[in-house]
Each structure stands twice: as C-alpha cells, then as structure tokens.
CSV table of C-alpha atoms in Angstrom, one decimal:
chain,number,residue,atom,x,y,z
A,1,MET,CA,120.4,180.2,-8.7
A,2,GLN,CA,117.2,178.3,-9.7
A,3,VAL,CA,117.6,175.2,-7.6
A,4,ASN,CA,113.9,174.4,-7.2
A,5,GLU,CA,113.5,173.7,-10.9
A,6,ILE,CA,116.4,171.5,-11.4
A,7,ILE,CA,115.7,168.2,-13.2
A,8,TRP,CA,117.3,165.0,-11.9
A,9,SER,CA,117.6,162.2,-14.4
A,10,GLU,CA,117.1,158.7,-13.2
A,11,ALA,CA,120.8,158.0,-13.3
A,12,GLU,CA,121.4,161.2,-11.3
A,13,GLN,CA,118.8,160.2,-8.8
A,14,GLN,CA,120.6,157.0,-8.2
A,15,ILE,CA,123.9,158.8,-7.8
A,16,ALA,CA,122.3,161.3,-5.4
A,17,LYS,CA,120.7,158.6,-3.3
A,18,ASP,CA,124.0,156.7,-3.1
A,19,ALA,CA,125.9,159.9,-2.1
A,20,PHE,CA,123.3,160.8,0.5
A,21,GLU,CA,123.5,157.3,2.0
A,22,LYS,CA,127.3,157.4,1.9
A,23,ALA,CA,127.5,160.7,3.7
A,24,TYR,CA,124.9,159.6,6.3
A,25,GLN,CA,126.9,156.4,7.0
A,26,ARG,CA,130.2,158.3,7.3
A,27,GLU,CA,128.8,161.0,9.6
A,28,THR,CA,126.8,158.6,11.8
A,29,ASN,CA,129.7,156.1,12.0
A,30,ALA,CA,132.0,159.0,13.1
A,31,LEU,CA,129.5,160.0,15.7
A,32,ILE,CA,129.4,156.4,17.1
A,33,THR,CA,133.2,156.3,17.3
A,34,GLN,CA,133.2,159.7,18.9
A,35,VAL,CA,130.6,158.8,21.5
A,36,ARG,CA,132.4,155.5,22.4
A,37,GLU,CA,135.8,157.3,22.7
A,38,TYR,CA,134.4,160.2,24.8
A,39,ALA,CA,132.4,157.9,27.0
A,40,SER,CA,135.3,155.6,27.7
A,41,GLY,CA,137.2,158.6,29.3
A,42,ILE,CA,134.3,159.8,31.6
A,43,THR,CA,135.2,160.0,35.2
A,44,GLU,CA,133.1,162.9,36.4
A,45,LEU,CA,129.3,163.6,36.4
A,46,ASP,CA,129.9,166.9,34.6
A,47,GLU,CA,131.3,164.9,31.7
A,48,VAL,CA,128.2,162.8,31.6
A,49,TRP,CA,126.1,165.9,31.2
A,50,ARG,CA,128.4,167.3,28.6
A,51,LEU,CA,127.9,164.1,26.6
A,52,HIS,CA,124.2,164.6,27.0
A,53,ASP,CA,124.4,168.2,25.7
A,54,PHE,CA,126.6,167.0,22.8
A,55,LEU,CA,124.1,164.3,21.9
A,56,SER,CA,121.1,166.7,22.1
A,57,ALA,CA,122.9,169.0,19.6
A,58,ARG,CA,124.0,166.2,17.3
A,59,ARG,CA,120.6,164.6,17.2
A,60,HIS,CA,118.9,167.9,16.3
A,61,ASP,CA,121.5,168.6,13.7
A,62,ILE,CA,121.4,165.1,12.1
A,63,ASP,CA,117.6,164.8,12.2
A,64,GLY,CA,117.3,168.1,10.4
A,65,LYS,CA,120.1,167.7,7.9
A,66,TYR,CA,119.4,164.3,6.3
A,67,ASP,CA,116.1,165.2,4.7
A,68,TYR,CA,116.1,163.7,1.1
A,69,ASP,CA,114.3,166.4,-0.8
A,70,TYR,CA,115.3,167.2,-4.4
A,71,SER,CA,114.4,170.9,-4.1
A,72,ALA,CA,117.1,171.3,-1.4
A,73,LEU,CA,119.6,168.6,-2.4
A,74,LEU,CA,122.2,170.9,-4.0
A,75,PHE,CA,122.4,172.8,-0.7
A,76,LEU,CA,122.6,169.6,1.3
A,77,PHE,CA,125.4,168.2,-0.9
A,78,ALA,CA,127.2,171.5,-0.7
A,79,ARG,CA,127.0,171.4,3.1
A,80,LEU,CA,128.2,167.8,3.2
A,81,VAL,CA,131.1,168.7,0.9
A,82,LYS,CA,132.0,171.6,3.1
A,83,GLU,CA,131.8,169.4,6.2
A,84,GLU,CA,133.9,166.8,4.4
A,85,TRP,CA,131.3,164.0,4.6
A,86,LEU,CA,131.3,164.0,0.8
A,87,LYS,CA,133.9,164.6,-1.8
A,88,LEU,CA,132.9,166.0,-5.2
A,89,GLU,CA,134.1,162.6,-6.6
A,90,ASP,CA,131.2,161.0,-4.7
A,91,LEU,CA,128.9,163.0,-6.9
A,92,SER,CA,130.6,162.3,-10.2
A,93,GLY,CA,128.0,161.5,-12.9
A,94,LEU,CA,125.8,164.5,-12.0
A,95,ASP,CA,125.7,167.0,-14.8
A,96,GLN,CA,128.4,169.7,-14.8
A,97,SER,CA,126.0,172.5,-13.9
A,98,LYS,CA,124.9,170.7,-10.7
A,99,LEU,CA,128.5,170.0,-9.7
A,100,ALA,CA,129.5,173.6,-10.4
A,101,LYS,CA,126.6,174.8,-8.2
A,102,ILE,CA,127.4,172.4,-5.4
A,103,ASN,CA,131.1,173.4,-5.6
A,104,ALA,CA,130.3,177.1,-5.5
A,105,LEU,CA,127.9,176.7,-2.6
A,106,ALA,CA,130.5,174.7,-0.7
A,107,GLN,CA,133.0,177.5,-1.0
A,108,MET,CA,130.7,180.0,0.7
B,1,MET,CA,102.9,162.5,59.6
B,2,GLN,CA,104.1,166.0,60.5
B,3,VAL,CA,107.4,166.1,58.6
B,4,ASN,CA,107.5,169.8,58.1
B,5,GLU,CA,107.9,170.6,61.8
B,6,ILE,CA,110.7,168.1,62.5
B,7,ILE,CA,113.6,169.5,64.3
B,8,TRP,CA,117.1,168.5,63.2
B,9,SER,CA,119.8,168.8,65.9
B,10,GLU,CA,123.3,169.9,64.7
B,11,ALA,CA,124.6,166.4,65.0
B,12,GLU,CA,121.7,165.1,63.0
B,13,GLN,CA,122.2,167.8,60.4
B,14,GLN,CA,125.8,166.6,59.9
B,15,ILE,CA,124.6,162.9,59.7
B,16,ALA,CA,122.0,164.0,57.1
B,17,LYS,CA,124.5,165.9,55.0
B,18,ASP,CA,126.9,163.0,55.0
B,19,ALA,CA,124.2,160.5,54.1
B,20,PHE,CA,122.9,162.8,51.3
B,21,GLU,CA,126.4,163.2,49.9
B,22,LYS,CA,127.1,159.5,50.2
B,23,ALA,CA,123.9,158.6,48.2
B,24,TYR,CA,124.7,161.2,45.6
B,25,GLN,CA,128.2,159.9,45.1
B,26,ARG,CA,126.9,156.3,44.9
B,27,GLU,CA,124.2,157.0,42.4
B,28,THR,CA,126.2,159.3,40.2
B,29,ASN,CA,129.2,156.9,40.2
B,30,ALA,CA,126.9,154.1,39.2
B,31,LEU,CA,125.6,156.3,36.4
B,32,ILE,CA,129.1,157.0,35.2
B,33,THR,CA,129.9,153.3,35.2
B,34,GLN,CA,126.6,152.5,33.4
B,35,VAL,CA,127.3,155.1,30.7
B,36,ARG,CA,130.8,153.9,30.1
B,37,GLU,CA,129.7,150.3,29.8
B,38,TYR,CA,126.7,151.0,27.6
B,39,ALA,CA,128.7,153.3,25.3
B,40,SER,CA,131.5,150.8,24.9
B,41,GLY,CA,129.0,148.4,23.2
B,42,ILE,CA,127.4,150.9,20.8
B,43,THR,CA,127.6,149.9,17.2
B,44,GLU,CA,124.4,151.4,15.8
B,45,LEU,CA,123.0,154.9,15.6
B,46,ASP,CA,119.8,153.8,17.3
B,47,GLU,CA,121.8,152.9,20.4
B,48,VAL,CA,123.4,156.4,20.4
B,49,TRP,CA,119.9,157.9,20.5
B,50,ARG,CA,118.8,155.4,23.2
B,51,LEU,CA,121.8,156.6,25.3
B,52,HIS,CA,120.6,160.2,24.7
B,53,ASP,CA,117.1,159.3,25.9
B,54,PHE,CA,118.5,157.5,28.9
B,55,LEU,CA,120.7,160.5,29.8
B,56,SER,CA,117.7,163.0,29.4
B,57,ALA,CA,115.7,160.9,31.8
B,58,ARG,CA,118.5,160.4,34.3
B,59,ARG,CA,119.5,164.1,34.3
B,60,HIS,CA,115.9,165.2,35.0
B,61,ASP,CA,115.6,162.6,37.7
B,62,ILE,CA,118.9,163.4,39.5
B,63,ASP,CA,118.5,167.2,39.2
B,64,GLY,CA,115.1,166.9,40.8
B,65,LYS,CA,115.9,164.4,43.4
B,66,TYR,CA,119.0,165.8,45.1
B,67,ASP,CA,117.5,168.9,46.6
B,68,TYR,CA,118.8,169.3,50.2
B,69,ASP,CA,115.7,170.6,51.9
B,70,TYR,CA,114.9,169.7,55.6
B,71,SER,CA,111.2,169.9,55.0
B,72,ALA,CA,111.4,167.0,52.5
B,73,LEU,CA,114.4,165.2,53.7
B,74,LEU,CA,112.6,162.3,55.3
B,75,PHE,CA,110.9,161.6,52.0
B,76,LEU,CA,114.2,161.8,50.1
B,77,PHE,CA,115.9,159.5,52.5
B,78,ALA,CA,113.0,157.0,52.3
B,79,ARG,CA,113.3,157.1,48.5
B,80,LEU,CA,117.0,156.6,48.6
B,81,VAL,CA,116.7,153.7,51.0
B,82,LYS,CA,114.0,152.2,48.7
B,83,GLU,CA,116.3,152.6,45.7
B,84,GLU,CA,119.2,151.2,47.7
B,85,TRP,CA,121.5,154.2,47.4
B,86,LEU,CA,121.3,154.4,51.2
B,87,LYS,CA,121.0,151.8,54.0
B,88,LEU,CA,119.3,152.6,57.3
B,89,GLU,CA,122.8,152.2,58.9
B,90,ASP,CA,124.0,155.2,56.9
B,91,LEU,CA,121.5,157.2,58.9
B,92,SER,CA,122.3,155.9,62.3
B,93,GLY,CA,122.5,158.7,64.8
B,94,LEU,CA,119.2,160.2,63.7
B,95,ASP,CA,116.6,160.0,66.4
B,96,GLN,CA,114.4,156.9,66.5
B,97,SER,CA,111.3,158.6,65.4
B,98,LYS,CA,113.0,159.9,62.2
B,99,LEU,CA,114.4,156.5,61.4
B,100,ALA,CA,111.0,154.9,62.0
B,101,LYS,CA,109.4,157.4,59.6
B,102,ILE,CA,112.0,156.9,56.9
B,103,ASN,CA,111.7,153.1,57.3
B,104,ALA,CA,107.9,153.2,57.1
B,105,LEU,CA,108.0,155.5,54.0
B,106,ALA,CA,110.6,153.3,52.3
B,107,GLN,CA,108.2,150.3,52.6
B,108,MET,CA,105.5,152.0,50.7
C-alpha cells in the first residue's frame, strides 16, 4: 500500500482536518468524563495512584496519536475507526480508494 | 545535633509509630479529598494534564517522605509539624530533648 504518495485534494484536506478534530474532541471529552467519574469514587490512596498510572498512559497515548501528518493519516484514521472515535461516515467525501484503505486497515 | 545516635525507648517507639501513621493518614486523606474536588470541576483537557502533573509531584513527594527510619525521624517529624500534618501534642511522651529538637527544626 503506497500511503506516502497519496494526494489529498483541498476538499479532502478539509474533510480530514474536520474528522481529526472530531475524533480528538470525542476521545478527550470521553477522557474528561472518565476521570471525573473515576475520581468521584476514590476513597483509598491506591486508587489515587491508579488514576495517576492511568493518566500517564493516556497522556502518552494521546500525545503520540494525534499527530496531523498526511503521510500517516490513513493509518491514524484506521486506528480511530477501529477504536470507534470515528465512523467511516465522518470521512465521507474522501475518494473511494482512501476510504477502502482506511476500512481495510481498520479491520486488521 | 547528634540525631543519628538518639535512643528511642520502647514507649517512644510506639508514640513515634502512631504519630507517623497519623500524619500519613491525614496527609493522604487530604490528598484524596483534593483529587476528588479538583477532578469534579474538570471541563478541559489541560486540567486533566494539570491533575496528572500534580499527582506525579505528590506521589514522588509522599513516597520519599514517609520512610520510617529512626536515624531520620526527628527531621521527618519536624517537617510534618512544619507542614501541619502533626502537632507537637501528637508527639507528647517523647523525651524533652527530642521534642525540643523537633520544635527547633520545625522553626527553620
């Protein structure tokens, strides 16, 4: 799969940026909700440290994942579809070959 | 100040252990309350990462601080008095020279 040489039209770039932003908002809003809910039930120090471990992992993951780079964007979108932060419908308007690649990668 | 050679009687050891445990419980309970209160007001991702930074610092601090070691116990108690996790009354029963040293160190 030659993903490095894929051309993104201006319209596709806008769709990609919107989808990227949408996924980021969904995932980070879910994290905020999760942190609030988990923290509200904390009664033991061990649970504080579990929250710390959880945040360390999520921060590393989110910082690494949301890198807007056209050469890796199909992989990122496939991952976001697999993780259910994006639906294929959020990407509609991209050309069929991109959507097919994203869909195929998301099945792996 | 020759703190390394201080002798702790059995009665003093029990007072010290109880005071140590009392301070630990107070400080960690305060942390739990603080985390719950802070987390309940989180609405932005930046605040999640601030909570993460705060927990990293507190974990490092608490892990390092609560080391039950007689050779350093006067310093620890002085620090705990200074930070208001202990009162001198919590240490009553220790001999006067220990209390005077703790009090002097806590003023520094």
